[in-house]
Amino acid sequence: MDASAKKLLTELKNKKYSPVYLLQGEETYYIDLISNYIEANTLSESEKGFNQVVIYGKESPVNVILNHAKRFPMMAERQVVIVREAQEIPDLAKEMGQKLLLDYFSRPVPSTILVLCHKYKTLDKRKELGKKADQLTNSSTFKKPYETQLPEFVAEYIKSKGSVMEDDGIAILCESVGNDLNRLTNEVDKMLTGKSEGQPVTADDVMAQVGMSREYNIFELQKALIAQDTFKTFQIAEYFAANTRKNPLIMLVAFLFSFYSKLLLAAGNSGSSEKELVSILKISPFAARDYMNALRKYSLPKIIENISLLKEADLKLKGVNSGSEDEGQILKELVMRLIH
């Protein structure tokens, strides 16, 4: 979990509240996680009716938000005002709107907890509001995680749900979904449905969830190429060639291009340990083993040649110099040339 998100949640669980929370940045998962926790846990159910307001930025100019924030709680110690999609506040970019917010940040109402959920971006640091907001509020900026951070995130999340996932399953899930934390957690939640507490999530469960064949998938193709297993490579290529609608070949080529590009970088750092490769290539610890194995099989000139072959195949799949070859033929020729 993001360090600042963990710190905020710890403070909230210990009932240490701030008058203004500014939650901003590209990674919306933590913004939702924290604001949802505040909404669910700060007030008792009997207090929420009169003392908790959830509004949306698009419908709420700054003066409307501050009218809510400046009210006093009724028969409660505090009130909560949550502004979702705060990046859409109509006058947020205007001088008067920013001045009103800045004035409130400087002198907030102590009995109000104002939560601004500013998604996908941060306040403009060139403006006075953006410069001073971090000093005047409990502000957290959440960035998209690196690929290397995803396995730990998934393992920690599934542990919090009382279960575990096989390492191969974590690797497949992270590679398939990428750094979309909302989707990662949704996929995990779906896989846990129907499982008893403590029952592990297997790699087969993950493949079924993401719609991937156990034997014929992009990860098995990469492993076959690393091992330079001609039979297995061609077998998987045949499967993909026969199922191009379900497995777009342009995406497959892009995946392999990324692999060989990172392999080139790894070759330029020969002698690095698995742990060092994780940092250099920004990959998961599980993937580092594959790169170490590939470095034993592929020479530097061959890696460079393969990158060139993948660029050529990408152009052909987009209709450039493809001649009479169909997508399946382009793929089968490509994988054979990648090995030999």
Tab-separated table of C-alpha atoms in Angstrom:
chain	number	residue	atom	x	y	z
A	1	MET	CA	0.000	0.000	0.000
A	2	ASP	CA	1.093	3.543	-0.702
A	3	ALA	CA	2.948	4.894	2.362
A	4	SER	CA	0.946	8.119	2.641
A	5	ALA	CA	-2.346	6.215	2.268
A	6	LYS	CA	-1.297	3.810	5.025
A	7	LYS	CA	-0.349	6.733	7.290
A	8	LEU	CA	-3.676	8.483	6.674
A	9	LEU	CA	-5.708	5.344	7.352
A	10	THR	CA	-3.787	4.713	10.584
A	11	GLU	CA	-4.530	8.258	11.763
A	12	LEU	CA	-8.207	7.920	10.842
A	13	LYS	CA	-8.520	4.577	12.655
A	14	ASN	CA	-7.015	6.264	15.712
A	15	LYS	CA	-9.580	9.091	15.298
A	16	LYS	CA	-6.919	11.720	14.617
A	17	TYR	CA	-8.756	14.027	12.234
A	18	SER	CA	-7.714	17.063	10.194
A	19	PRO	CA	-10.112	19.880	9.234
A	20	VAL	CA	-9.267	19.613	5.508
A	21	TYR	CA	-8.118	16.604	3.470
A	22	LEU	CA	-6.892	17.181	-0.076
A	23	LEU	CA	-6.644	13.836	-1.882
A	24	GLN	CA	-5.271	14.261	-5.390
A	25	GLY	CA	-3.353	12.613	-8.207
A	26	GLU	CA	-3.508	10.058	-11.008
A	27	GLU	CA	-4.143	7.002	-8.820
A	28	THR	CA	-7.821	7.149	-7.913
A	29	TYR	CA	-7.860	3.896	-5.916
A	30	TYR	CA	-6.404	5.478	-2.781
A	31	ILE	CA	-8.553	8.603	-3.115
A	32	ASP	CA	-11.669	6.397	-3.065
A	33	LEU	CA	-10.289	4.147	-0.323
A	34	ILE	CA	-9.632	7.022	2.087
A	35	SER	CA	-12.744	9.070	1.320
A	36	ASN	CA	-14.925	5.947	1.610
A	37	TYR	CA	-13.342	5.147	4.971
A	38	ILE	CA	-14.069	8.667	6.230
A	39	GLU	CA	-17.653	8.441	4.958
A	40	ALA	CA	-18.265	5.055	6.581
A	41	ASN	CA	-16.460	5.429	9.901
A	42	THR	CA	-16.127	9.027	11.117
A	43	LEU	CA	-19.697	9.526	12.330
A	44	SER	CA	-22.149	7.130	13.929
A	45	GLU	CA	-25.212	6.149	11.909
A	46	SER	CA	-27.415	8.398	14.041
A	47	GLU	CA	-25.094	11.382	13.450
A	48	LYS	CA	-24.805	10.975	9.665
A	49	GLY	CA	-28.338	12.104	8.842
A	50	PHE	CA	-27.767	15.734	9.841
A	51	ASN	CA	-23.986	15.953	9.798
A	52	GLN	CA	-22.666	14.216	6.680
A	53	VAL	CA	-22.910	15.597	3.155
A	54	VAL	CA	-21.545	14.035	-0.048
A	55	ILE	CA	-21.595	16.338	-3.075
A	56	TYR	CA	-20.044	16.312	-6.555
A	57	GLY	CA	-17.697	18.961	-7.878
A	58	LYS	CA	-19.455	19.416	-11.216
A	59	GLU	CA	-22.640	20.511	-9.428
A	60	SER	CA	-20.950	22.517	-6.663
A	61	PRO	CA	-19.237	25.905	-7.057
A	62	VAL	CA	-16.783	26.824	-4.298
A	63	ASN	CA	-19.288	29.013	-2.412
A	64	VAL	CA	-21.756	26.081	-2.197
A	65	ILE	CA	-19.030	23.797	-0.826
A	66	LEU	CA	-17.980	26.387	1.750
A	67	ASN	CA	-21.578	27.001	2.826
A	68	HIS	CA	-21.710	23.323	3.774
A	69	ALA	CA	-18.270	23.433	5.408
A	70	LYS	CA	-19.070	26.502	7.539
A	71	ARG	CA	-22.182	25.007	9.110
A	72	PHE	CA	-21.959	23.733	12.662
A	73	PRO	CA	-22.779	20.130	13.556
A	74	MET	CA	-26.151	19.224	15.064
A	75	MET	CA	-26.014	17.105	18.222
A	76	ALA	CA	-22.580	15.806	17.241
A	77	GLU	CA	-18.948	16.718	17.817
A	78	ARG	CA	-18.214	17.216	14.120
A	79	GLN	CA	-19.663	17.145	10.616
A	80	VAL	CA	-18.238	15.635	7.408
A	81	VAL	CA	-18.373	17.231	3.946
A	82	ILE	CA	-17.037	15.089	1.085
A	83	VAL	CA	-16.583	16.594	-2.380
A	84	ARG	CA	-16.215	13.844	-4.972
A	85	GLU	CA	-14.729	14.653	-8.407
A	86	ALA	CA	-13.420	17.939	-6.986
A	87	GLN	CA	-11.380	18.488	-10.156
A	88	GLU	CA	-14.705	19.374	-11.837
A	89	ILE	CA	-15.638	22.233	-9.465
A	90	PRO	CA	-16.803	24.909	-11.980
A	91	ASP	CA	-14.809	27.829	-10.573
A	92	LEU	CA	-11.806	25.897	-9.248
A	93	ALA	CA	-9.536	27.367	-11.926
A	94	LYS	CA	-10.901	30.901	-11.472
A	95	GLU	CA	-9.195	33.480	-9.297
A	96	MET	CA	-12.202	34.109	-7.027
A	97	GLY	CA	-12.878	30.402	-6.484
A	98	GLN	CA	-9.243	29.780	-5.605
A	99	LYS	CA	-9.176	32.774	-3.240
A	100	LEU	CA	-12.278	31.543	-1.396
A	101	LEU	CA	-10.773	28.077	-0.966
A	102	LEU	CA	-7.423	29.482	0.135
A	103	ASP	CA	-9.136	31.685	2.728
A	104	TYR	CA	-11.005	28.668	4.080
A	105	PHE	CA	-7.846	26.510	4.139
A	106	SER	CA	-6.195	29.261	6.209
A	107	ARG	CA	-9.088	29.423	8.701
A	108	PRO	CA	-11.073	26.168	8.536
A	109	VAL	CA	-13.998	25.425	10.834
A	110	PRO	CA	-12.523	23.069	13.480
A	111	SER	CA	-15.719	21.028	13.810
A	112	THR	CA	-15.858	20.273	10.047
A	113	ILE	CA	-13.942	17.581	8.183
A	114	LEU	CA	-13.808	18.729	4.553
A	115	VAL	CA	-12.588	16.091	2.079
A	116	LEU	CA	-11.697	17.155	-1.473
A	117	CYS	CA	-11.298	14.224	-3.898
A	118	HIS	CA	-9.329	15.767	-6.769
A	119	LYS	CA	-8.812	12.898	-9.233
A	120	TYR	CA	-6.501	12.211	-12.188
A	121	LYS	CA	-4.293	15.273	-11.645
A	122	THR	CA	-3.040	17.696	-9.007
A	123	LEU	CA	-3.797	21.338	-8.334
A	124	ASP	CA	-1.802	23.701	-10.547
A	125	LYS	CA	1.403	24.391	-8.607
A	126	ARG	CA	1.922	27.607	-10.570
A	127	LYS	CA	-1.104	29.126	-8.834
A	128	GLU	CA	-1.143	30.295	-5.230
A	129	LEU	CA	-3.747	27.694	-4.250
A	130	GLY	CA	-1.589	24.880	-5.621
A	131	LYS	CA	1.519	26.247	-3.907
A	132	LYS	CA	-0.048	26.679	-0.462
A	133	ALA	CA	-2.559	23.805	-0.303
A	134	ASP	CA	0.041	21.256	0.833
A	135	GLN	CA	1.018	23.486	3.777
A	136	LEU	CA	-2.526	24.377	4.852
A	137	THR	CA	-4.283	21.004	4.481
A	138	ASN	CA	-3.659	17.330	5.132
A	139	SER	CA	-2.678	16.788	1.508
A	140	SER	CA	-1.708	13.537	-0.206
A	141	THR	CA	-0.777	13.046	-3.852
A	142	PHE	CA	-1.144	9.536	-5.250
A	143	LYS	CA	0.845	8.496	-8.315
A	144	LYS	CA	0.338	5.438	-10.491
A	145	PRO	CA	2.434	2.585	-9.052
A	146	TYR	CA	5.416	1.104	-10.865
A	147	GLU	CA	5.158	-2.392	-12.300
A	148	THR	CA	7.589	-3.574	-9.611
A	149	GLN	CA	5.162	-2.515	-6.868
A	150	LEU	CA	2.146	-4.437	-8.178
A	151	PRO	CA	2.933	-7.975	-6.883
A	152	GLU	CA	3.366	-6.687	-3.329
A	153	PHE	CA	0.132	-4.692	-3.625
A	154	VAL	CA	-1.846	-7.739	-4.825
A	155	ALA	CA	-0.334	-10.022	-2.169
A	156	GLU	CA	-1.100	-7.495	0.581
A	157	TYR	CA	-4.635	-6.887	-0.679
A	158	ILE	CA	-5.540	-10.563	-0.908
A	159	LYS	CA	-4.010	-11.178	2.535
A	160	SER	CA	-6.293	-8.467	3.939
A	161	LYS	CA	-9.185	-10.545	2.563
A	162	GLY	CA	-8.030	-13.624	4.474
A	163	SER	CA	-6.585	-15.489	1.497
A	164	VAL	CA	-3.394	-15.990	-0.527
A	165	MET	CA	-2.543	-16.232	-4.227
A	166	GLU	CA	0.098	-18.367	-5.911
A	167	ASP	CA	3.142	-16.425	-7.131
A	168	ASP	CA	2.463	-17.420	-10.752
A	169	GLY	CA	-1.109	-16.209	-10.354
A	170	ILE	CA	0.064	-12.833	-9.049
A	171	ALA	CA	2.502	-12.493	-11.954
A	172	ILE	CA	-0.176	-13.337	-14.548
A	173	LEU	CA	-2.734	-10.998	-12.973
A	174	CYS	CA	-0.286	-8.078	-12.814
A	175	GLU	CA	0.887	-8.585	-16.395
A	176	SER	CA	-2.678	-8.951	-17.704
A	177	VAL	CA	-4.244	-6.013	-15.873
A	178	GLY	CA	-1.317	-3.610	-15.462
A	179	ASN	CA	-1.186	-0.810	-12.907
A	180	ASP	CA	-4.928	-0.163	-12.671
A	181	LEU	CA	-5.390	-0.765	-8.935
A	182	ASN	CA	-9.179	-0.519	-9.079
A	183	ARG	CA	-9.345	-3.258	-11.699
A	184	LEU	CA	-6.751	-5.389	-9.892
A	185	THR	CA	-8.775	-5.339	-6.673
A	186	ASN	CA	-12.032	-5.960	-8.564
A	187	GLU	CA	-10.535	-9.021	-10.277
A	188	VAL	CA	-9.280	-10.359	-6.932
A	189	ASP	CA	-12.702	-9.809	-5.335
A	190	LYS	CA	-14.379	-11.744	-8.162
A	191	MET	CA	-11.968	-14.663	-7.741
A	192	LEU	CA	-12.592	-14.795	-3.993
A	193	THR	CA	-16.349	-15.096	-4.500
A	194	GLY	CA	-17.383	-18.618	-3.607
A	195	LYS	CA	-14.050	-19.530	-2.013
A	196	SER	CA	-13.895	-20.409	1.666
A	197	GLU	CA	-11.698	-18.270	3.918
A	198	GLY	CA	-8.039	-19.198	3.561
A	199	GLN	CA	-8.561	-21.144	0.322
A	200	PRO	CA	-5.750	-20.046	-2.035
A	201	VAL	CA	-6.280	-18.459	-5.440
A	202	THR	CA	-4.374	-20.490	-8.028
A	203	ALA	CA	-2.785	-19.516	-11.330
A	204	ASP	CA	-5.596	-21.465	-13.038
A	205	ASP	CA	-8.166	-19.306	-11.219
A	206	VAL	CA	-6.434	-16.171	-12.496
A	207	MET	CA	-6.248	-17.409	-16.085
A	208	ALA	CA	-9.930	-18.300	-16.037
A	209	GLN	CA	-10.784	-14.866	-14.631
A	210	VAL	CA	-8.822	-12.895	-17.239
A	211	GLY	CA	-9.990	-15.154	-20.085
A	212	MET	CA	-6.658	-16.797	-20.776
A	213	SER	CA	-5.949	-20.323	-22.007
A	214	ARG	CA	-3.851	-22.348	-19.544
A	215	GLU	CA	-1.518	-23.661	-22.253
A	216	TYR	CA	-1.825	-21.126	-25.042
A	217	ASN	CA	-1.245	-17.626	-23.762
A	218	ILE	CA	1.191	-14.796	-24.229
A	219	PHE	CA	3.187	-15.692	-21.109
A	220	GLU	CA	3.663	-19.296	-22.228
A	221	LEU	CA	4.756	-17.991	-25.641
A	222	GLN	CA	7.347	-15.768	-23.977
A	223	LYS	CA	8.611	-18.709	-21.897
A	224	ALA	CA	8.868	-20.884	-25.024
A	225	LEU	CA	10.829	-18.158	-26.819
A	226	ILE	CA	13.149	-17.764	-23.828
A	227	ALA	CA	13.781	-21.518	-23.807
A	228	GLN	CA	14.085	-21.452	-27.618
A	229	ASP	CA	11.615	-24.345	-27.689
A	230	THR	CA	10.724	-24.415	-31.388
A	231	PHE	CA	7.898	-26.965	-31.093
A	232	LYS	CA	6.123	-25.226	-28.201
A	233	THR	CA	6.602	-21.783	-29.760
A	234	PHE	CA	5.067	-22.854	-33.071
A	235	GLN	CA	2.241	-24.691	-31.285
A	236	ILE	CA	1.237	-21.532	-29.398
A	237	ALA	CA	1.656	-19.393	-32.525
A	238	GLU	CA	-0.718	-21.740	-34.385
A	239	TYR	CA	-3.295	-21.254	-31.622
A	240	PHE	CA	-3.001	-17.465	-31.781
A	241	ALA	CA	-3.145	-17.508	-35.587
A	242	ALA	CA	-6.435	-19.423	-35.422
A	243	ASN	CA	-7.901	-17.088	-32.776
A	244	THR	CA	-6.886	-13.596	-33.879
A	245	ARG	CA	-10.198	-11.997	-32.849
A	246	LYS	CA	-9.771	-13.145	-29.262
A	247	ASN	CA	-6.011	-12.515	-29.266
A	248	PRO	CA	-5.163	-9.352	-31.273
A	249	LEU	CA	-1.724	-9.930	-32.763
A	250	ILE	CA	-0.711	-6.264	-32.664
A	251	MET	CA	-0.980	-6.423	-28.853
A	252	LEU	CA	1.024	-9.660	-28.804
A	253	VAL	CA	3.799	-8.086	-30.892
A	254	ALA	CA	3.793	-5.023	-28.614
A	255	PHE	CA	4.167	-7.324	-25.585
A	256	LEU	CA	7.138	-9.135	-27.139
A	257	PHE	CA	8.675	-5.837	-28.264
A	258	SER	CA	8.553	-4.633	-24.658
A	259	PHE	CA	10.173	-7.879	-23.501
A	260	TYR	CA	13.082	-7.762	-25.961
A	261	SER	CA	13.576	-4.016	-25.396
A	262	LYS	CA	13.951	-4.658	-21.671
A	263	LEU	CA	16.183	-7.628	-22.453
A	264	LEU	CA	18.431	-5.273	-24.435
A	265	LEU	CA	18.640	-3.000	-21.394
A	266	ALA	CA	19.426	-6.013	-19.211
A	267	ALA	CA	22.173	-7.076	-21.638
A	268	GLY	CA	23.666	-3.612	-21.276
A	269	ASN	CA	23.825	-4.244	-17.529
A	270	SER	CA	25.380	-7.704	-17.706
A	271	GLY	CA	26.447	-9.098	-14.372
A	272	SER	CA	23.451	-7.618	-12.565
A	273	SER	CA	21.649	-9.772	-10.022
A	274	GLU	CA	17.914	-10.550	-10.193
A	275	LYS	CA	17.293	-7.922	-7.518
A	276	GLU	CA	19.260	-5.320	-9.474
A	277	LEU	CA	17.352	-6.150	-12.681
A	278	VAL	CA	14.050	-5.538	-10.870
A	279	SER	CA	15.219	-1.999	-10.152
A	280	ILE	CA	16.870	-1.344	-13.538
A	281	LEU	CA	14.026	-2.701	-15.699
A	282	LYS	CA	11.192	-1.729	-13.316
A	283	ILE	CA	9.760	-5.247	-13.465
A	284	SER	CA	8.292	-7.628	-10.907
A	285	PRO	CA	10.612	-10.000	-9.000
A	286	PHE	CA	8.883	-12.940	-10.734
A	287	ALA	CA	9.766	-11.577	-14.182
A	288	ALA	CA	13.434	-11.085	-13.281
A	289	ARG	CA	14.041	-14.842	-13.448
A	290	ASP	CA	12.810	-14.916	-17.053
A	291	TYR	CA	15.197	-12.139	-18.037
A	292	MET	CA	18.127	-13.899	-16.373
A	293	ASN	CA	17.294	-17.084	-18.310
A	294	ALA	CA	16.876	-15.168	-21.574
A	295	LEU	CA	20.287	-13.517	-21.182
A	296	ARG	CA	21.843	-16.994	-21.166
A	297	LYS	CA	20.099	-17.870	-24.449
A	298	TYR	CA	20.246	-14.681	-26.517
A	299	SER	CA	23.359	-12.820	-27.621
A	300	LEU	CA	23.351	-9.031	-27.852
A	301	PRO	CA	23.287	-9.049	-31.709
A	302	LYS	CA	20.328	-11.484	-31.667
A	303	ILE	CA	18.377	-9.306	-29.219
A	304	ILE	CA	18.902	-6.285	-31.479
A	305	GLU	CA	17.868	-8.344	-34.530
A	306	ASN	CA	14.687	-9.503	-32.760
A	307	ILE	CA	13.683	-5.945	-31.924
A	308	SER	CA	14.046	-5.115	-35.615
A	309	LEU	CA	11.965	-8.180	-36.582
A	310	LEU	CA	9.193	-7.126	-34.202
A	311	LYS	CA	9.119	-3.610	-35.654
A	312	GLU	CA	8.833	-5.123	-39.133
A	313	ALA	CA	5.998	-7.451	-38.021
A	314	ASP	CA	4.160	-4.556	-36.379
A	315	LEU	CA	4.194	-2.628	-39.667
A	316	LYS	CA	3.013	-5.681	-41.612
A	317	LEU	CA	0.105	-6.220	-39.202
A	318	LYS	CA	-0.836	-2.590	-39.832
A	319	GLY	CA	-0.848	-3.227	-43.598
A	320	VAL	CA	2.599	-1.881	-44.502
A	321	ASN	CA	4.552	-4.152	-46.897
A	322	SER	CA	2.464	-7.166	-45.878
A	323	GLY	CA	1.980	-8.422	-49.433
A	324	SER	CA	-0.364	-11.414	-49.558
A	325	GLU	CA	0.474	-12.649	-46.038
A	326	ASP	CA	-2.389	-12.848	-43.559
A	327	GLU	CA	-1.972	-12.148	-39.824
A	328	GLY	CA	-1.436	-15.807	-38.942
A	329	GLN	CA	1.352	-16.206	-41.501
A	330	ILE	CA	3.050	-13.030	-40.285
A	331	LEU	CA	3.015	-14.327	-36.702
A	332	LYS	CA	4.287	-17.825	-37.509
A	333	GLU	CA	7.135	-16.476	-39.614
A	334	LEU	CA	7.981	-13.973	-36.878
A	335	VAL	CA	8.279	-16.453	-33.996
A	336	MET	CA	10.485	-18.790	-36.017
A	337	ARG	CA	12.817	-15.930	-36.896
A	338	LEU	CA	12.881	-14.771	-33.265
A	339	ILE	CA	14.361	-18.124	-32.233
A	340	HIS	CA	16.682	-18.872	-35.169
